PDB file of C-alpha atoms in Angstrom:
ATOM      1  CA  GLN A1181     106.029  86.538  90.487  1.00 93.00           C
ATOM      2  CA  VAL A1182     105.979  89.856  92.551  1.00 96.00           C
ATOM      3  CA  GLN A1183     102.710  91.904  92.682  1.00 98.00           C
ATOM      4  CA  LEU A1184     102.066  95.103  94.119  1.00 98.00           C
ATOM      5  CA  GLN A1185      98.621  96.699  94.976  1.00 98.00           C
ATOM      6  CA  GLU A1186      97.699  99.978  96.229  1.00 98.00           C
ATOM      7  CA  SER A1187      94.982 100.810  98.701  1.00 97.00           C
ATOM      8  CA  GLY A1188      93.602 104.023 100.348  1.00 97.00           C
ATOM      9  CA  PRO A1189      91.036 106.528 100.285  1.00 96.00           C
ATOM     10  CA  GLY A1190      89.805 107.803  96.818  1.00 95.00           C
ATOM     11  CA  LEU A1191      89.052 111.479  98.338  1.00 97.00           C
ATOM     12  CA  VAL A1192      90.888 113.632 100.459  1.00 98.00           C
ATOM     13  CA  LYS A1193      90.150 117.299 101.602  1.00 98.00           C
ATOM     14  CA  PRO A1194      92.538 119.687 101.073  1.00 97.00           C
ATOM     15  CA  ALA A1195      94.945 120.522 103.961  1.00 97.00           C
ATOM     16  CA  GLN A1196      94.539 116.679 105.116  1.00 98.00           C
ATOM     17  CA  THR A1197      97.400 113.989 104.807  1.00 98.00           C
ATOM     18  CA  LEU A1198      96.934 111.470 102.044  1.00 98.00           C
ATOM     19  CA  SER A1199      97.850 108.094 103.139  1.00 98.00           C
ATOM     20  CA  LEU A1200      98.107 105.220 100.856  1.00 98.00           C
ATOM     21  CA  THR A1201      99.342 101.786 101.285  1.00 98.00           C
ATOM     22  CA  CYS A1202     101.287  99.410  98.862  1.00 98.00           C
ATOM     23  CA  THR A1203     100.836  95.534  99.716  1.00 98.00           C
ATOM     24  CA  VAL A1204     103.426  93.424  98.013  1.00 98.00           C
ATOM     25  CA  SER A1205     103.225  89.785  97.489  1.00 97.00           C
ATOM     26  CA  GLY A1206     105.281  87.241  95.700  1.00 96.00           C
ATOM     27  CA  GLY A1207     108.465  88.759  97.147  1.00 95.00           C
ATOM     28  CA  SER A1208     110.117  90.542 100.425  1.00 96.00           C
ATOM     29  CA  ILE A1209     110.256  93.984 100.859  1.00 97.00           C
ATOM     30  CA  THR A1210     113.712  93.705 102.650  1.00 97.00           C
ATOM     31  CA  THR A1211     115.325  91.711  99.538  1.00 94.00           C
ATOM     32  CA  ASN A1212     118.573  93.053  98.979  1.00 92.00           C
ATOM     33  CA  ASN A1213     118.955  95.891  96.134  1.00 91.00           C
ATOM     34  CA  TYR A1214     115.302  96.120  95.831  1.00 95.00           C
ATOM     35  CA  TYR A1215     113.686  99.793  96.226  1.00 96.00           C
ATOM     36  CA  TRP A1216     110.147 100.410  96.603  1.00 98.00           C
ATOM     37  CA  ASN A1217     108.615 103.755  95.287  1.00 98.00           C
ATOM     38  CA  TRP A1218     105.911 105.957  94.850  1.00 98.00           C
ATOM     39  CA  ILE A1219     105.123 107.552  91.691  1.00 98.00           C
ATOM     40  CA  ARG A1220     102.172 109.486  90.629  1.00 98.00           C
ATOM     41  CA  GLN A1221     100.622 110.899  87.429  1.00 98.00           C
ATOM     42  CA  PRO A1222      98.390 113.822  87.432  1.00 97.00           C
ATOM     43  CA  PRO A1223      95.691 114.390  84.975  1.00 97.00           C
ATOM     44  CA  GLY A1224      97.341 115.329  81.456  1.00 97.00           C
ATOM     45  CA  LYS A1225     100.714 115.104  82.999  1.00 97.00           C
ATOM     46  CA  GLY A1226     103.669 113.007  82.865  1.00 97.00           C
ATOM     47  CA  LEU A1227     104.628 110.529  85.757  1.00 97.00           C
ATOM     48  CA  GLU A1228     106.530 112.191  88.845  1.00 97.00           C
ATOM     49  CA  TRP A1229     108.544 109.966  91.381  1.00 97.00           C
ATOM     50  CA  MET A1230     107.787 110.921  94.816  1.00 98.00           C
ATOM     51  CA  GLY A1231     110.089 108.873  96.810  1.00 97.00           C
ATOM     52  CA  ALA A1232     111.214 105.312  97.834  1.00 97.00           C
ATOM     53  CA  ILE A1233     112.164 103.242 100.729  1.00 98.00           C
ATOM     54  CA  ALA A1234     114.987 100.703 100.268  1.00 96.00           C
ATOM     55  CA  TYR A1235     115.285  97.296 101.139  1.00 96.00           C
ATOM     56  CA  SER A1236     117.401  98.377 104.177  1.00 96.00           C
ATOM     57  CA  GLY A1237     114.793 100.899 105.330  1.00 97.00           C
ATOM     58  CA  SER A1238     116.718 103.927 103.878  1.00 96.00           C
ATOM     59  CA  THR A1239     114.491 106.622 102.396  1.00 97.00           C
ATOM     60  CA  TYR A1240     114.895 108.981  99.444  1.00 95.00           C
ATOM     61  CA  TYR A1241     112.593 111.631  98.268  1.00 97.00           C
ATOM     62  CA  SER A1242     111.900 114.024  95.542  1.00 97.00           C
ATOM     63  CA  PRO A1243     113.384 117.415  96.533  1.00 96.00           C
ATOM     64  CA  SER A1244     110.066 119.039  95.513  1.00 96.00           C
ATOM     65  CA  LEU A1245     108.087 116.946  97.655  1.00 96.00           C
ATOM     66  CA  LYS A1246     110.407 115.953 100.586  1.00 96.00           C
ATOM     67  CA  SER A1247     108.891 118.829 102.974  1.00 97.00           C
ATOM     68  CA  ARG A1248     105.386 117.032 102.637  1.00 97.00           C
ATOM     69  CA  THR A1249     106.398 113.334 102.058  1.00 98.00           C
ATOM     70  CA  SER A1250     106.972 110.231 104.522  1.00 98.00           C
ATOM     71  CA  ILE A1251     107.538 106.591 103.472  1.00 98.00           C
ATOM     72  CA  SER A1252     107.375 103.852 105.740  1.00 98.00           C
ATOM     73  CA  ARG A1253     107.250 100.183 106.112  1.00 98.00           C
ATOM     74  CA  ASP A1254     105.647  97.544 107.804  1.00 98.00           C
ATOM     75  CA  THR A1255     107.841  94.294 107.213  1.00 97.00           C
ATOM     76  CA  SER A1256     105.688  92.016 109.392  1.00 97.00           C
ATOM     77  CA  LYS A1257     102.973  93.064 106.734  1.00 98.00           C
ATOM     78  CA  ASN A1258     105.104  93.102 103.666  1.00 98.00           C
ATOM     79  CA  GLN A1259     103.722  96.710 102.925  1.00 98.00           C
ATOM     80  CA  PHE A1260     104.928 100.024 102.507  1.00 98.00           C
ATOM     81  CA  THR A1261     103.079 103.187 103.015  1.00 98.00           C
ATOM     82  CA  LEU A1262     102.928 107.057 101.520  1.00 98.00           C
ATOM     83  CA  ASN A1263     102.019 109.983 103.619  1.00 98.00           C
ATOM     84  CA  LEU A1264     101.591 113.216 101.775  1.00 98.00           C
ATOM     85  CA  SER A1265     100.662 116.024 103.905  1.00 98.00           C
ATOM     86  CA  SER A1266      98.882 119.543 103.407  1.00 98.00           C
ATOM     87  CA  VAL A1267      97.554 118.562 100.128  1.00 98.00           C
ATOM     88  CA  THR A1268      95.762 120.679  97.558  1.00 98.00           C
ATOM     89  CA  PRO A1269      93.933 120.011  94.601  1.00 97.00           C
ATOM     90  CA  GLU A1270      97.394 119.701  92.684  1.00 97.00           C
ATOM     91  CA  ASP A1271      97.627 116.497  94.347  1.00 98.00           C
ATOM     92  CA  THR A1272      94.874 115.023  92.513  1.00 98.00           C
ATOM     93  CA  ALA A1273      96.612 112.222  90.402  1.00 98.00           C
ATOM     94  CA  VAL A1274      96.848 108.312  89.723  1.00 98.00           C
ATOM     95  CA  TYR A1275      99.243 107.271  92.645  1.00 98.00           C
ATOM     96  CA  TYR A1276     101.346 104.174  91.999  1.00 98.00           C
ATOM     97  CA  CYS A1277     103.634 101.961  93.986  1.00 98.00           C
ATOM     98  CA  ALA A1278     106.631 100.282  92.242  1.00 98.00           C
ATOM     99  CA  ARG A1279     109.421  97.902  92.562  1.00 98.00           C
ATOM    100  CA  ALA A1280     112.863  99.087  91.169  1.00 96.00           C
ATOM    101  CA  LEU A1281     116.263  97.193  91.121  1.00 93.00           C
ATOM    102  CA  TYR A1282     119.045  99.891  91.960  1.00 90.00           C
ATOM    103  CA  TYR A1283     122.180  99.397  89.912  1.00 88.00           C
ATOM    104  CA  GLY A1284     124.351 102.199  91.266  1.00 84.00           C
ATOM    105  CA  GLY A1285     124.294 106.106  90.831  1.00 84.00           C
ATOM    106  CA  SER A1286     122.333 108.950  92.417  1.00 84.00           C
ATOM    107  CA  TYR A1287     118.801 107.286  93.080  1.00 86.00           C
ATOM    108  CA  PRO A1288     116.527 107.046  91.236  1.00 88.00           C
ATOM    109  CA  LEU A1289     118.936 107.233  88.383  1.00 86.00           C
ATOM    110  CA  GLY A1290     120.307 103.995  87.748  1.00 84.00           C
ATOM    111  CA  ALA A1291     117.208 102.185  88.903  1.00 90.00           C
ATOM    112  CA  ASP A1292     115.081  99.819  86.583  1.00 91.00           C
ATOM    113  CA  PHE A1293     111.440 100.479  87.413  1.00 94.00           C
ATOM    114  CA  GLY A1294     110.337  96.633  86.584  1.00 93.00           C
ATOM    115  CA  VAL A1295     107.208  96.069  88.384  1.00 97.00           C
ATOM    116  CA  TRP A1296     104.323  98.250  89.103  1.00 98.00           C
ATOM    117  CA  GLY A1297     100.935  98.248  90.755  1.00 98.00           C
ATOM    118  CA  GLN A1298      97.723  98.967  88.743  1.00 97.00           C
ATOM    119  CA  GLY A1299      97.542 102.605  90.275  1.00 98.00           C
ATOM    120  CA  THR A1300      94.948 104.095  92.672  1.00 98.00           C
ATOM    121  CA  HIS A1301      93.102 107.399  91.618  1.00 98.00           C
ATOM    122  CA  VAL A1302      93.087 110.054  94.332  1.00 98.00           C
ATOM    123  CA  THR A1303      91.135 113.212  94.232  1.00 98.00           C
ATOM    124  CA  VAL A1304      91.800 116.048  96.505  1.00 98.00           C
ATOM    125  CA  SER A1305      88.520 118.180  96.637  1.00 97.00           C
ATOM    126  CA  SER A1306      86.345 119.612  99.514  1.00 95.00           C
TER     127      SER A1306
END
């Protein structure tokens, strides 16, 4: 059974870079057709897909966040990491990592987000 766990600081200062890591257990991040995602939910708002790294290592980003977002992985540790630069208080949110099975089409459309981490709350404040 695949499990995902987010980790990282709960408080980040404005203009700094937010870094979160998702540790995956029970399955490999290099397994074919699985994509590893970061998704966030600001207070009082809906879920926002931020980006993903595929089993192949290819990356996909939301157009609205692409200029500030980087996703990487460490296959030896079975982890993937989110870096979000130049944060502002508007980046305050619960951040989730999730595994998706991709069926086709333009990502993230055609993906089934079946396994999620519990989420970690990040506050951007001085």
